[in-house]
Short mmCIF file of C-alpha atoms and ligand atoms in Angstrom, two decimals:
data_model
loop_
_atom_site.label_atom_id
_atom_site.label_comp_id
_atom_site.label_asym_id
_atom_site.label_seq_id
_atom_site.Cartn_x
_atom_site.Cartn_y
_atom_site.Cartn_z
CA UNK A 15 39.31 24.35 14.87
CA UNK A 16 40.76 26.47 12.20
CA UNK A 17 38.96 25.89 8.51
CA UNK A 18 35.40 25.02 7.49
CA UNK A 19 34.34 24.57 4.29
CA UNK A 20 30.79 24.19 2.92
CA UNK A 21 30.20 22.77 -0.56
CA UNK A 22 26.90 23.69 -2.08
CA UNK A 23 25.82 27.55 -1.39
CA UNK A 24 21.83 27.29 -2.16
CA UNK A 25 19.25 28.29 0.75
CA UNK A 26 20.90 26.13 3.07
CA UNK A 27 24.59 26.19 2.37
CA UNK A 28 24.60 29.65 2.45
CA UNK A 29 22.56 30.85 5.04
CA UNK A 30 23.68 28.39 7.52
CA UNK A 31 27.53 28.90 6.77
CA UNK A 32 27.15 32.37 6.99
CA UNK A 33 25.70 32.56 10.55
CA UNK A 34 28.61 30.34 11.64
CA UNK A 35 31.24 32.51 10.17
CA UNK A 36 29.00 35.34 11.87
CA UNK A 37 28.85 33.67 15.82
CA UNK A 38 32.59 32.00 15.24
CA UNK A 39 35.08 34.93 14.01
CA UNK A 40 37.54 32.52 14.91
CA UNK A 41 36.49 30.33 11.96
CA UNK A 42 37.57 30.45 8.58
CA UNK A 43 34.04 29.40 6.83
CA UNK A 44 34.89 29.06 3.04
CA UNK A 45 31.55 28.05 1.09
CA UNK A 46 31.98 26.51 -2.71
CA UNK A 47 29.47 25.83 -5.27
CA UNK A 48 29.74 24.76 -8.98
CA UNK A 49 27.47 27.76 -10.34
CA UNK A 50 29.78 30.75 -10.79
CA UNK A 51 27.03 33.36 -10.61
CA UNK A 52 25.85 31.97 -7.82
CA UNK A 53 29.44 32.32 -6.24
CA UNK A 54 29.49 36.32 -7.89
CA UNK A 55 26.54 36.92 -5.69
CA UNK A 56 27.26 35.78 -2.51
CA UNK A 57 31.18 36.53 -2.78
CA UNK A 58 29.41 40.82 -3.47
CA UNK A 59 27.80 40.29 -0.51
CA UNK A 60 23.94 40.06 -2.59
CA UNK A 61 22.83 36.63 -1.63
CA UNK A 62 21.26 35.30 -4.67
CA UNK A 63 18.43 34.14 -2.82
CA UNK A 64 15.35 36.69 -1.11
CA UNK A 65 15.75 35.84 2.65
CA UNK A 66 15.26 38.17 5.22
CA UNK A 67 18.15 40.07 7.34
CA UNK A 68 20.27 37.39 5.20
CA UNK A 69 22.23 39.57 3.67
CA UNK A 70 23.36 41.74 6.85
CA UNK A 71 24.62 38.31 8.17
CA UNK A 72 26.64 37.71 5.48
CA UNK A 73 27.94 41.37 5.18
CA UNK A 74 29.15 41.25 8.68
CA UNK A 75 32.11 38.53 8.11
CA UNK A 76 32.07 38.57 4.67
CA UNK A 77 35.96 39.26 3.75
CA UNK A 78 37.00 38.45 7.35
CA UNK A 79 36.23 34.95 7.76
CA UNK A 80 33.64 34.45 5.34
CA UNK A 81 34.78 33.45 1.84
CA UNK A 82 32.74 32.00 -0.94
CA UNK A 83 35.04 29.93 -3.97
CA UNK A 84 34.46 27.35 -6.71
CA UNK A 85 37.37 26.01 -5.95
CA UNK A 86 36.25 23.21 -4.26
CA UNK A 87 39.30 20.95 -4.15
CA UNK A 88 41.41 23.53 -2.80
CA UNK A 89 38.74 24.74 -0.19
CA UNK A 90 38.12 20.67 1.15
CA UNK A 91 42.48 20.13 1.09
CA UNK A 92 42.49 23.09 3.98
CA UNK A 93 39.40 22.28 5.81
CA UNK A 94 38.65 20.48 9.24
CA UNK A 95 35.46 19.78 8.77
CA UNK A 96 33.55 20.04 5.60
CA UNK A 97 29.83 20.36 5.13
CA UNK A 98 27.77 18.47 2.17
CA UNK A 99 24.94 21.04 1.32
CA UNK A 100 24.51 20.31 -2.07
CA UNK A 101 20.96 19.45 -3.33
CA UNK A 102 19.22 16.54 -3.52
CA UNK A 103 16.01 16.18 -5.40
CA UNK A 104 13.44 14.06 -6.76
CA UNK A 105 14.97 11.19 -9.28
CA UNK A 106 13.39 12.18 -12.09
CA UNK A 107 15.21 8.48 -14.04
CA UNK A 108 15.38 4.79 -13.85
CA UNK A 109 14.37 2.89 -10.63
CA UNK A 110 12.49 5.03 -7.76
CA UNK A 111 11.51 7.78 -10.28
CA UNK A 112 9.31 10.39 -8.70
CA UNK A 113 10.60 9.09 -5.64
CA UNK A 114 13.33 8.27 -4.49
CA UNK A 115 15.98 10.84 -3.14
CA UNK A 116 18.23 11.89 -6.89
CA UNK A 117 22.06 11.53 -4.70
CA UNK A 118 24.30 11.80 -7.93
CA UNK A 119 25.06 15.09 -6.70
CA UNK A 120 25.81 14.40 -2.92
CA UNK A 121 27.88 10.66 -4.01
CA UNK A 122 30.08 13.28 -6.59
CA UNK A 123 30.79 15.26 -4.07
CA UNK A 124 31.65 12.52 -1.50
CA UNK A 125 34.23 11.40 -3.97
CA UNK A 126 35.55 14.75 -4.79
CA UNK A 127 36.70 14.76 -1.06
CA UNK A 128 38.16 11.71 -0.76
CA UNK A 129 40.46 13.07 -3.82
CA UNK A 130 41.00 16.01 -2.36
CA UNK A 131 41.64 15.48 1.35
CA UNK A 132 45.26 14.69 2.20
CA UNK A 133 44.44 14.88 6.37
CA UNK A 134 41.83 13.80 8.56
CA UNK A 135 38.68 15.75 8.36
CA UNK A 136 35.05 15.73 10.07
CA UNK A 137 32.43 15.00 6.84
CA UNK A 138 28.99 16.65 8.34
CA UNK A 139 25.77 15.87 5.97
CA UNK A 140 23.74 18.76 6.06
CA UNK A 141 21.60 17.77 3.14
CA UNK A 142 18.76 15.71 3.84
CA UNK A 143 19.41 12.52 3.11
CA UNK A 144 18.09 8.64 3.05
CA UNK A 145 18.16 7.50 5.72
CA UNK A 146 22.16 4.86 5.83
CA UNK A 147 23.11 7.33 3.30
CA UNK A 148 26.37 7.85 5.58
CA UNK A 149 27.20 4.17 4.72
CA UNK A 150 27.51 4.50 1.74
CA UNK A 151 29.93 7.53 1.86
CA UNK A 152 31.86 5.29 3.86
CA UNK A 153 32.03 3.00 1.67
CA UNK A 154 33.27 5.52 -0.48
CA UNK A 155 35.99 7.05 1.84
CA UNK A 156 37.00 3.47 2.73
CA UNK A 157 37.56 2.50 -1.16
CA UNK A 158 40.69 4.97 -1.40
CA UNK A 159 42.99 2.65 0.30
CA UNK A 160 44.38 6.06 1.70
CA UNK A 161 45.48 6.80 5.66
CA UNK A 162 43.42 9.58 5.77
CA UNK A 163 40.86 9.30 8.44
CA UNK A 164 37.26 10.74 7.24
CA UNK A 165 34.72 10.88 10.42
CA UNK A 166 31.38 11.12 8.82
CA UNK A 167 28.58 12.87 11.27
CA UNK A 168 24.59 13.78 10.44
CA UNK A 169 23.43 17.25 11.06
CA UNK A 170 20.29 18.31 9.68
CA UNK A 171 19.57 21.53 8.78
CA UNK A 172 15.64 22.42 10.18
CA UNK A 173 15.31 26.28 9.52
CA UNK A 174 12.28 27.37 7.30
CA UNK A 175 12.30 29.60 4.35
CA UNK A 176 11.68 33.51 4.96
CA UNK A 177 12.52 32.73 8.76
CA UNK A 178 15.95 31.16 7.64
CA UNK A 179 17.64 33.88 9.99
CA UNK A 180 15.84 33.60 13.22
CA UNK A 181 15.86 29.87 12.85
CA UNK A 182 19.39 29.98 12.83
CA UNK A 183 20.10 32.09 15.43
CA UNK A 184 17.95 30.74 17.54
CA UNK A 185 16.82 27.19 16.64
CA UNK A 186 14.40 24.80 18.59
CA UNK A 187 17.15 22.73 18.50
CA UNK A 188 20.26 21.40 16.45
CA UNK A 189 20.47 17.69 15.95
CA UNK A 190 24.04 15.89 15.33
CA UNK A 191 24.32 12.01 14.79
CA UNK A 192 27.33 10.08 15.28
CA UNK A 193 29.04 6.54 15.38
CA UNK A 194 29.01 5.33 18.52
CA UNK A 195 32.99 4.71 18.88
CA UNK A 196 35.67 7.03 19.55
CA UNK A 197 36.16 9.11 16.85
CA UNK A 198 32.66 9.29 16.36
CA UNK A 199 32.55 10.44 19.63
CA UNK A 200 34.66 13.17 19.49
CA UNK A 201 33.36 14.46 16.32
CA UNK A 202 29.90 15.22 17.37
CA UNK A 203 31.94 16.98 19.90
CA UNK A 204 33.90 19.20 17.69
CA UNK A 205 30.75 20.14 15.70
CA UNK A 206 28.63 20.69 19.53
CA UNK A 207 31.57 23.03 20.03
CA UNK A 208 30.41 25.57 17.27
CA UNK A 209 26.98 25.08 17.87
CA UNK A 210 27.33 25.77 21.09
CA UNK A 211 29.04 29.33 20.76
CA UNK A 212 25.53 31.04 20.58
CA UNK A 213 22.80 28.20 21.10
CA UNK A 214 22.03 26.68 24.43
CA UNK A 215 23.65 23.39 24.78
CA UNK A 216 20.62 21.58 26.23
CA UNK A 217 19.09 22.13 22.01
CA UNK A 218 22.02 20.51 20.88
CA UNK A 219 20.64 16.99 20.51
CA UNK A 220 22.96 14.18 19.76
CA UNK A 221 22.13 10.74 17.98
CA UNK A 222 23.54 7.65 16.40
CA UNK A 223 23.60 8.54 12.90
CA UNK A 224 20.69 6.63 11.52
CA UNK A 225 18.28 8.59 14.38
CA UNK A 226 19.71 11.78 13.37
CA UNK A 227 19.43 11.40 8.87
CA UNK A 228 15.90 9.70 9.36
CA UNK A 229 14.68 12.39 11.82
CA UNK A 230 14.87 15.20 9.54
CA UNK A 231 12.70 13.56 7.07
CA UNK A 232 10.51 12.14 9.77
CA UNK A 233 10.21 15.93 10.72
CA UNK A 234 9.23 17.09 7.38
CA UNK A 235 6.42 14.53 7.24
CA UNK A 236 4.77 15.32 10.61
CA UNK A 237 4.81 19.08 9.80
CA UNK A 238 3.45 18.56 6.09
CA UNK A 239 0.97 15.94 7.58
CA UNK A 240 -0.66 18.26 9.73
CA UNK A 241 -1.02 20.63 6.68
CA UNK A 242 -2.80 17.54 4.61
CA UNK A 243 -4.77 17.35 7.88
CA UNK A 244 -6.36 20.21 8.18
CA UNK A 245 -7.09 20.46 4.91
CA UNK A 246 -8.53 17.51 4.47
CA UNK A 247 -10.84 19.05 7.13
CA UNK A 248 -11.38 22.26 4.46
CA UNK A 249 -13.54 20.29 2.48
CA UNK A 250 -15.50 18.99 4.94
CA UNK A 251 -15.88 22.38 6.91
CA UNK A 252 -16.85 23.89 3.39
CA UNK A 253 -19.83 21.12 2.69
CA UNK A 254 -20.68 21.11 6.43
CA UNK A 255 -21.04 24.52 7.66
CA UNK A 256 -18.21 24.35 9.30
CA UNK A 257 -15.17 27.03 9.75
CA UNK A 258 -12.31 25.74 9.27
CA UNK A 259 -9.88 28.47 11.49
CA UNK A 260 -12.82 28.26 14.13
CA UNK A 261 -11.57 24.44 13.91
CA UNK A 262 -8.16 24.89 14.22
CA UNK A 263 -8.45 27.20 16.94
CA UNK A 264 -10.64 24.75 18.77
CA UNK A 265 -8.40 21.81 18.42
CA UNK A 266 -4.96 24.28 18.61
CA UNK A 267 -5.87 25.03 21.87
CA UNK A 268 -5.59 21.40 23.10
CA UNK A 269 -1.86 21.68 24.10
CA UNK A 270 -1.53 17.59 23.09
CA UNK A 271 -2.25 18.83 19.68
CA UNK A 272 -0.89 22.82 19.71
CA UNK A 273 -1.92 25.70 17.46
CA UNK A 274 0.98 26.12 15.23
CA UNK A 275 0.88 24.13 10.95
CA UNK A 276 -3.28 24.50 11.11
CA UNK A 277 -3.27 26.83 8.73
CA UNK A 278 -5.67 25.89 5.80
CA UNK A 279 -4.25 26.47 1.94
CA UNK A 280 -4.38 25.79 -1.37
CA UNK A 281 -1.34 23.84 -0.26
CA UNK A 282 1.83 23.37 0.86
CA UNK A 283 4.92 23.77 -1.42
CA UNK A 284 8.88 23.95 -1.14
CA UNK A 285 11.80 22.18 -2.54
CA UNK A 286 11.26 19.68 0.38
CA UNK A 287 7.99 18.48 2.19
CA UNK A 288 6.67 16.58 -1.08
CA UNK A 289 10.74 15.09 -1.97
CA UNK A 290 10.95 14.36 1.77
CA UNK A 291 7.58 12.62 2.43
CA UNK A 292 7.89 10.61 -0.98
CA UNK A 293 11.87 9.33 -0.26
CA UNK A 294 10.17 8.21 2.75
CA UNK A 295 7.36 6.67 1.25
CA UNK A 296 9.71 5.23 -1.14
CA UNK A 297 12.33 3.58 2.07
CA UNK A 298 9.27 2.08 3.32
CA UNK A 299 8.83 0.68 -0.22
CA UNK A 300 11.65 -0.65 -0.72
CA UNK A 301 11.79 -2.55 2.91
CA UNK A 302 8.67 -3.94 2.32
CA UNK A 303 6.47 -1.45 4.60
CA UNK A 304 3.20 -1.30 2.41
CA UNK A 305 0.80 0.07 4.84
CA UNK A 306 3.53 2.58 6.20
CA UNK A 307 4.43 3.69 2.66
CA UNK A 308 0.79 3.49 1.76
CA UNK A 309 0.17 6.26 4.88
CA UNK A 310 2.64 8.89 4.22
CA UNK A 311 1.59 8.87 0.54
CA UNK A 312 -1.54 9.71 1.30
CA UNK A 313 -0.06 13.37 2.72
CA UNK A 314 1.20 13.78 -1.00
CA UNK A 315 -2.08 12.93 -2.57
CA UNK A 316 -4.26 15.03 0.20
CA UNK A 317 -2.09 18.20 -1.28
CA UNK A 318 -2.17 17.72 -4.91
CA UNK A 319 -6.04 17.51 -4.41
CA UNK A 320 -6.05 20.25 -2.36
CA UNK A 321 -4.75 22.45 -5.51
CA UNK A 322 -6.34 20.86 -7.85
CA UNK A 323 -9.61 21.41 -6.46
CA UNK A 324 -8.85 25.53 -5.77
CA UNK A 325 -9.18 25.22 -9.68
CA UNK A 326 -12.01 23.21 -9.60
CA UNK A 327 -14.22 25.49 -7.12
CA UNK A 328 -13.00 28.79 -9.43
CA UNK A 329 -14.57 26.92 -12.30
CA UNK A 330 -17.24 25.73 -11.39
CA UNK A 331 -17.92 29.41 -8.94
CA UNK A 332 -17.57 31.50 -12.32
CA UNK A 333 -20.23 29.77 -14.45
CA UNK A 334 -18.41 26.77 -15.03
CA UNK A 335 -15.86 28.71 -17.83
CA UNK A 336 -13.12 30.71 -17.68
CA UNK A 337 -12.14 30.87 -21.02
CA UNK A 338 -10.69 34.29 -22.32
CA UNK A 339 -11.41 35.48 -18.78
CA UNK A 340 -8.70 37.82 -16.93
CA UNK A 341 -7.44 36.17 -13.59
CA UNK A 342 -4.98 38.33 -11.48
CA UNK A 343 -3.33 35.22 -9.31
CA UNK A 344 -1.71 37.42 -6.40
CA UNK A 345 1.83 35.60 -5.33
CA UNK A 346 3.44 33.07 -6.60
CA UNK A 347 6.13 32.28 -4.15
CA UNK A 348 5.55 28.40 -1.80
CA UNK A 349 5.09 30.67 1.07
CA UNK A 350 5.97 34.78 1.87
CA UNK A 351 9.14 36.31 2.54
CA UNK A 352 10.53 34.31 0.19
CA UNK A 353 11.20 34.17 -3.82
CA UNK A 354 11.30 30.47 -4.10
CA UNK A 355 8.74 28.55 -5.96
CA UNK A 356 9.62 25.15 -5.96
CA UNK A 357 6.71 23.28 -5.77
CA UNK A 358 4.55 26.05 -5.24
CA UNK A 359 0.84 25.04 -5.23
CA UNK A 360 0.93 28.79 -7.83
CA UNK A 361 2.39 25.83 -10.43
CA UNK A 362 -0.31 23.63 -10.00
CA UNK A 363 -2.62 26.07 -9.92
CA UNK A 364 -1.95 28.64 -13.11
CA UNK A 365 -1.14 25.16 -15.04
CA UNK A 366 -4.88 24.36 -14.34
CA UNK A 367 -6.27 27.68 -15.23
CA UNK A 368 -4.01 28.27 -18.07
CA UNK A 369 -5.56 24.44 -19.53
CA UNK A 370 -8.99 26.14 -19.18
CA UNK A 371 -7.87 29.07 -21.36
CA UNK A 372 -7.95 31.59 -18.75
CA UNK A 373 -5.68 34.46 -19.36
CA UNK A 374 -3.08 34.53 -16.39
CA UNK A 375 -1.57 37.45 -14.88
CA UNK A 376 0.72 36.99 -12.22
CA UNK A 377 2.08 39.38 -9.67
CA UNK A 378 4.58 38.13 -6.97
CA UNK A 379 6.70 40.76 -5.10
CA UNK A 380 9.55 38.50 -5.62
CA UNK A 381 9.22 35.20 -7.38
CA UNK A 382 8.59 36.53 -10.49
CA UNK A 383 12.09 35.82 -12.20
CA UNK A 384 11.45 32.63 -10.75
CA UNK A 385 7.78 32.91 -11.84
CA UNK A 386 8.78 33.29 -15.63
CA UNK A 387 11.11 30.34 -15.66
CA UNK A 388 8.80 27.78 -14.41
CA UNK A 389 5.99 28.58 -16.83
CA UNK A 390 8.06 29.16 -19.78
CA UNK A 391 6.47 26.30 -21.59
CA UNK A 392 2.76 28.14 -21.49
CA UNK A 393 4.01 31.18 -23.72
CA UNK A 394 1.38 33.45 -23.70
CA UNK A 395 -1.03 32.03 -21.73
CA UNK A 396 0.40 33.70 -18.81
CA UNK A 397 1.59 37.18 -18.04
CA UNK A 398 3.81 38.80 -15.66
CA UNK A 399 3.13 41.70 -13.58
CA UNK A 400 5.11 43.49 -10.75
CA UNK A 401 1.83 46.10 -10.03
CA UNK A 402 -0.94 44.35 -8.45
CA UNK A 403 -2.91 46.62 -9.08
CA UNK A 404 -2.07 46.48 -13.14
CA UNK A 405 -2.76 42.97 -12.78
CA UNK A 406 -5.94 43.14 -10.75
CA UNK A 407 -6.81 45.98 -13.45
CA UNK A 408 -9.83 44.54 -16.42
CA UNK A 409 -9.89 41.00 -14.29
CA UNK A 410 -12.90 38.78 -13.29
CA UNK A 411 -11.20 36.97 -10.80
CA UNK A 412 -8.22 37.54 -8.20
CA UNK A 413 -6.93 34.43 -6.76
CA UNK A 414 -4.38 34.63 -3.64
CA UNK A 415 -2.04 32.01 -3.69
CA UNK A 416 1.07 33.26 -1.32
CA UNK A 417 0.20 35.31 2.19
CA UNK A 418 2.63 38.02 1.28
CA UNK A 419 1.69 40.91 3.97
CA UNK A 420 0.87 43.42 0.98
CA UNK A 421 -2.05 42.04 -0.17
CA UNK A 422 -3.67 42.29 2.86
CA UNK A 423 -2.54 46.09 2.36
CA UNK A 424 -4.24 46.75 -0.90
CA UNK A 425 -6.74 49.31 -1.95
CA UNK A 426 -9.04 46.47 -2.32
CA UNK A 427 -12.13 49.37 -3.13
CA UNK A 428 -10.01 50.58 -5.95
CA UNK A 429 -9.21 47.10 -7.10
CA UNK A 430 -12.95 45.86 -7.40
CA UNK A 431 -13.32 49.47 -9.22
CA UNK A 432 -11.38 48.13 -12.40
CA UNK A 433 -12.55 44.94 -12.25
CA UNK A 434 -14.90 43.33 -14.61
CA UNK A 435 -18.37 42.00 -12.45
CA UNK A 436 -18.98 40.13 -10.75
CA UNK A 437 -15.79 40.73 -9.75
CA UNK A 438 -14.63 37.49 -7.74
CA UNK A 439 -11.97 36.69 -5.08
CA UNK A 440 -10.54 33.37 -3.90
CA UNK A 441 -8.29 33.43 -0.86
CA UNK A 442 -6.00 30.23 -0.70
CA UNK A 443 -4.63 31.79 2.30
CA UNK A 444 -7.63 32.67 4.38
CA UNK A 445 -5.21 36.11 4.45
CA UNK A 446 -7.59 38.37 4.22
CA UNK A 447 -11.59 40.36 5.45
CA UNK A 448 -13.78 38.00 3.50
CA UNK A 449 -16.76 39.90 5.19
CA UNK A 450 -15.22 43.42 3.84
CA UNK A 451 -14.11 41.96 0.54
CA UNK A 452 -17.65 41.14 0.02
CA UNK A 453 -19.30 44.30 1.26
CA UNK A 454 -17.26 46.13 -1.46
CA UNK A 455 -18.86 43.81 -3.63
CA UNK A 456 -16.74 41.01 -4.23
CA UNK A 457 -17.98 37.44 -4.21
CA UNK A 458 -15.69 35.69 -2.02
CA UNK A 459 -15.00 32.30 -1.48
CA UNK A 460 -12.14 31.16 1.13
CA UNK A 461 -10.32 27.77 2.31
CA UNK A 462 -12.68 25.32 4.36
CA UNK A 463 -15.22 28.17 5.12
CA UNK A 464 -19.13 29.78 4.01
CA UNK A 465 -18.91 31.17 0.44
CA UNK A 466 -19.61 35.15 0.89
CA UNK A 467 -21.49 35.37 -2.61
CA UNK A 468 -23.90 37.76 -3.93
CA UNK A 469 -25.39 35.41 -6.63
P1 NAD B 503 19.65 24.45 -3.25
O1 NAD B 503 19.52 24.03 -4.93
O2 NAD B 503 19.40 25.58 -3.37
O3 NAD B 503 21.96 24.44 -3.52
C1 NAD B 503 22.63 23.33 -3.31
C2 NAD B 503 23.58 24.11 -4.48
O4 NAD B 503 24.74 22.84 -4.50
C3 NAD B 503 23.63 24.44 -5.50
O5 NAD B 503 23.56 26.13 -5.75
C4 NAD B 503 24.33 23.66 -6.71
O6 NAD B 503 25.12 23.88 -7.83
C5 NAD B 503 25.38 23.37 -5.66
N1 NAD B 503 26.12 21.55 -6.33
C6 NAD B 503 25.72 20.48 -6.30
N2 NAD B 503 26.68 19.96 -6.97
C7 NAD B 503 27.55 20.58 -6.18
C8 NAD B 503 29.65 20.03 -6.37
N3 NAD B 503 29.25 18.97 -6.82
N4 NAD B 503 30.17 20.78 -5.79
C9 NAD B 503 29.52 22.15 -5.75
N5 NAD B 503 28.90 22.83 -5.64
C10 NAD B 503 27.68 22.02 -6.23
O7 NAD B 503 19.55 23.59 -2.63
P2 NAD B 503 18.72 23.87 -1.11
O8 NAD B 503 17.18 24.38 -1.00
O9 NAD B 503 19.90 24.50 -0.69
O10 NAD B 503 18.78 22.38 -0.44
C11 NAD B 503 20.41 21.58 -0.10
C12 NAD B 503 19.65 20.09 0.94
O11 NAD B 503 19.38 21.46 2.10
C13 NAD B 503 18.85 19.51 0.20
O12 NAD B 503 18.98 18.05 0.30
C14 NAD B 503 17.51 20.04 1.11
O13 NAD B 503 16.94 18.85 0.99
C15 NAD B 503 18.04 20.49 2.49
N6 NAD B 503 17.11 21.42 3.02
C16 NAD B 503 16.82 22.52 2.38
C17 NAD B 503 16.41 23.50 3.08
C18 NAD B 503 15.05 24.47 2.34
O14 NAD B 503 14.75 25.53 2.93
N7 NAD B 503 15.87 24.95 1.20
C19 NAD B 503 15.96 23.45 4.56
C20 NAD B 503 16.50 22.52 5.08
C21 NAD B 503 17.08 20.93 4.04
C1 UGA B 504 10.07 23.89 6.04
C2 UGA B 504 10.23 22.77 7.56
O1 UGA B 504 9.13 24.23 8.29
C3 UGA B 504 11.66 23.30 7.98
O2 UGA B 504 11.63 22.99 9.18
C4 UGA B 504 12.51 22.57 7.22
O3 UGA B 504 13.94 22.52 7.27
C5 UGA B 504 12.26 22.94 5.30
O4 UGA B 504 10.74 22.82 5.06
C6 UGA B 504 13.25 22.05 4.68
O5 UGA B 504 13.50 20.69 5.14
O6 UGA B 504 12.99 22.24 3.29
P1 UGA B 504 9.61 25.57 4.00
O7 UGA B 504 9.53 24.16 3.30
O8 UGA B 504 10.84 26.36 3.80
O9 UGA B 504 10.28 24.69 5.69
O10 UGA B 504 8.58 26.36 4.71
P2 UGA B 504 7.28 26.04 6.03
O11 UGA B 504 7.11 27.08 6.48
O12 UGA B 504 8.08 24.35 6.53
O13 UGA B 504 5.79 26.25 4.79
C7 UGA B 504 6.22 24.74 4.01
C8 UGA B 504 4.90 25.28 3.08
O14 UGA B 504 3.55 24.51 4.09
C9 UGA B 504 4.66 26.33 2.77
O15 UGA B 504 3.49 26.33 1.20
C10 UGA B 504 3.03 27.25 3.20
O16 UGA B 504 2.81 27.92 2.97
C11 UGA B 504 2.23 26.17 3.72
N1 UGA B 504 2.11 26.04 5.02
C12 UGA B 504 2.32 25.93 5.94
C13 UGA B 504 0.17 25.94 5.15
O17 UGA B 504 -0.11 25.85 4.15
N2 UGA B 504 0.26 25.72 6.07
C14 UGA B 504 0.59 25.81 7.62
O18 UGA B 504 0.05 26.00 8.50
C15 UGA B 504 1.77 26.13 7.30
#
């Protein structure tokens, strides 16, 4: 194995390939993209995405065996293994709009591979795809009638943003799906040998292609389901005087349930959970599995509800009107340690606040450029401010929507002094010390907890 090519230099393609290049100095890795700006940034050793530790990994291999290019045909022709890592967003038009996966980018790449492959290759599905996409890809590959053999593997990515580098260095597992044929088994083995350079073999699972494709959608669905489950219980806690954090601890210590992904919040965000669940729902629907589809759709419904009720609670506790009131939104990224704002709950919350004619001021240490772009249509209804103290100055309320560590370390006495009174604080991440904030004078509302009010 000498040459790897990866098509798509985004949140997955860039970090994954940088890690392979770092761990396998003898393999030449070329990552390509249509987006010239992205490629230029990667190539300069300044990744176009914010991810802790990523720049160091990129720089460790850049120019040695890691290269970035816009010349996809050349990279395809030279590669032994091609990872396809393009975006597979939710379809916004036609059949399955709002649910199905938009496979146009993926299919274009399949056609490009067929056009430019001049020798046998392994083609790896790295993007998250509907189950049985490999079949469609193989049909395209076979349509050429040429003599080149293109063996399709599924190797979904499980990294989470913000922890991508540790996830890639020490993954819970790597999954490789291949066909139970001689060429399929050989290809699976070749890919396994790449990962085995730094990942213990017992963590590298091999399955058939369909299990691998479907496992990715199901893993995300199960993770998101846990968040929606605890969020549904957070509303019950608020209505009964139970505390959702105490509940998470009480149920999470049961080893059969486990403690992770039980953090109640304003809702889950990110480019994948919603899209992958809706894709699962769509697949179930098209197979006539109505109950299966309805079951999983509820995970998304609950998430939408959690975001909407956060805004409703803000309005209700601020005397049923927030028109003209300055509200400082602390955090816009969908989670801490990333600048990614795709499907961030902050989007729905800020839009909800703007619809109530509040004067919204958004602060975030890494996501303001994306926030500006995502909310451009709101015009002057929203403002952006890097400094959280400046954002909070003169505000009636703070809404914490991302659990950035820096928000825990803010000088809240100073912030309180500069705010309108009564001062409200809505903690959408349960990441602050509510008793201490209440003692400072704030009226504090958190998720799944009793209100700490002076009113
Ligand atoms: P992204 O949008 O950040 O990156 C995709 C890149 O592919 C873009 O830069 C785009 O320009 C490029 N591209 C599209 N068509 C191309 C073509 N024909 N030739 C060259 N480049 C092309 O997306 P992402 O977040 O990296 O996600 C990629 C896939 O990985 C998706 O299927 C996603 O579901 C999956 N995934 C994402 C994550 C995550 O944390 N973001 C984690 C696991 C899996
Ligand atoms: C998620 C999965 O964790 C990855 O395994 C997967 O590869 C990836 O999706 C993908 O396919 O894109 P990611 O979305 O980057 O990763 O981040 P998560 O840590 O899963 O968080 C997702 C959202 O859930 C965030 O908004 C986070 O704040 C929220 N969350 C998470 C909660 O509200 N509560 C929790 O207990 C955990």
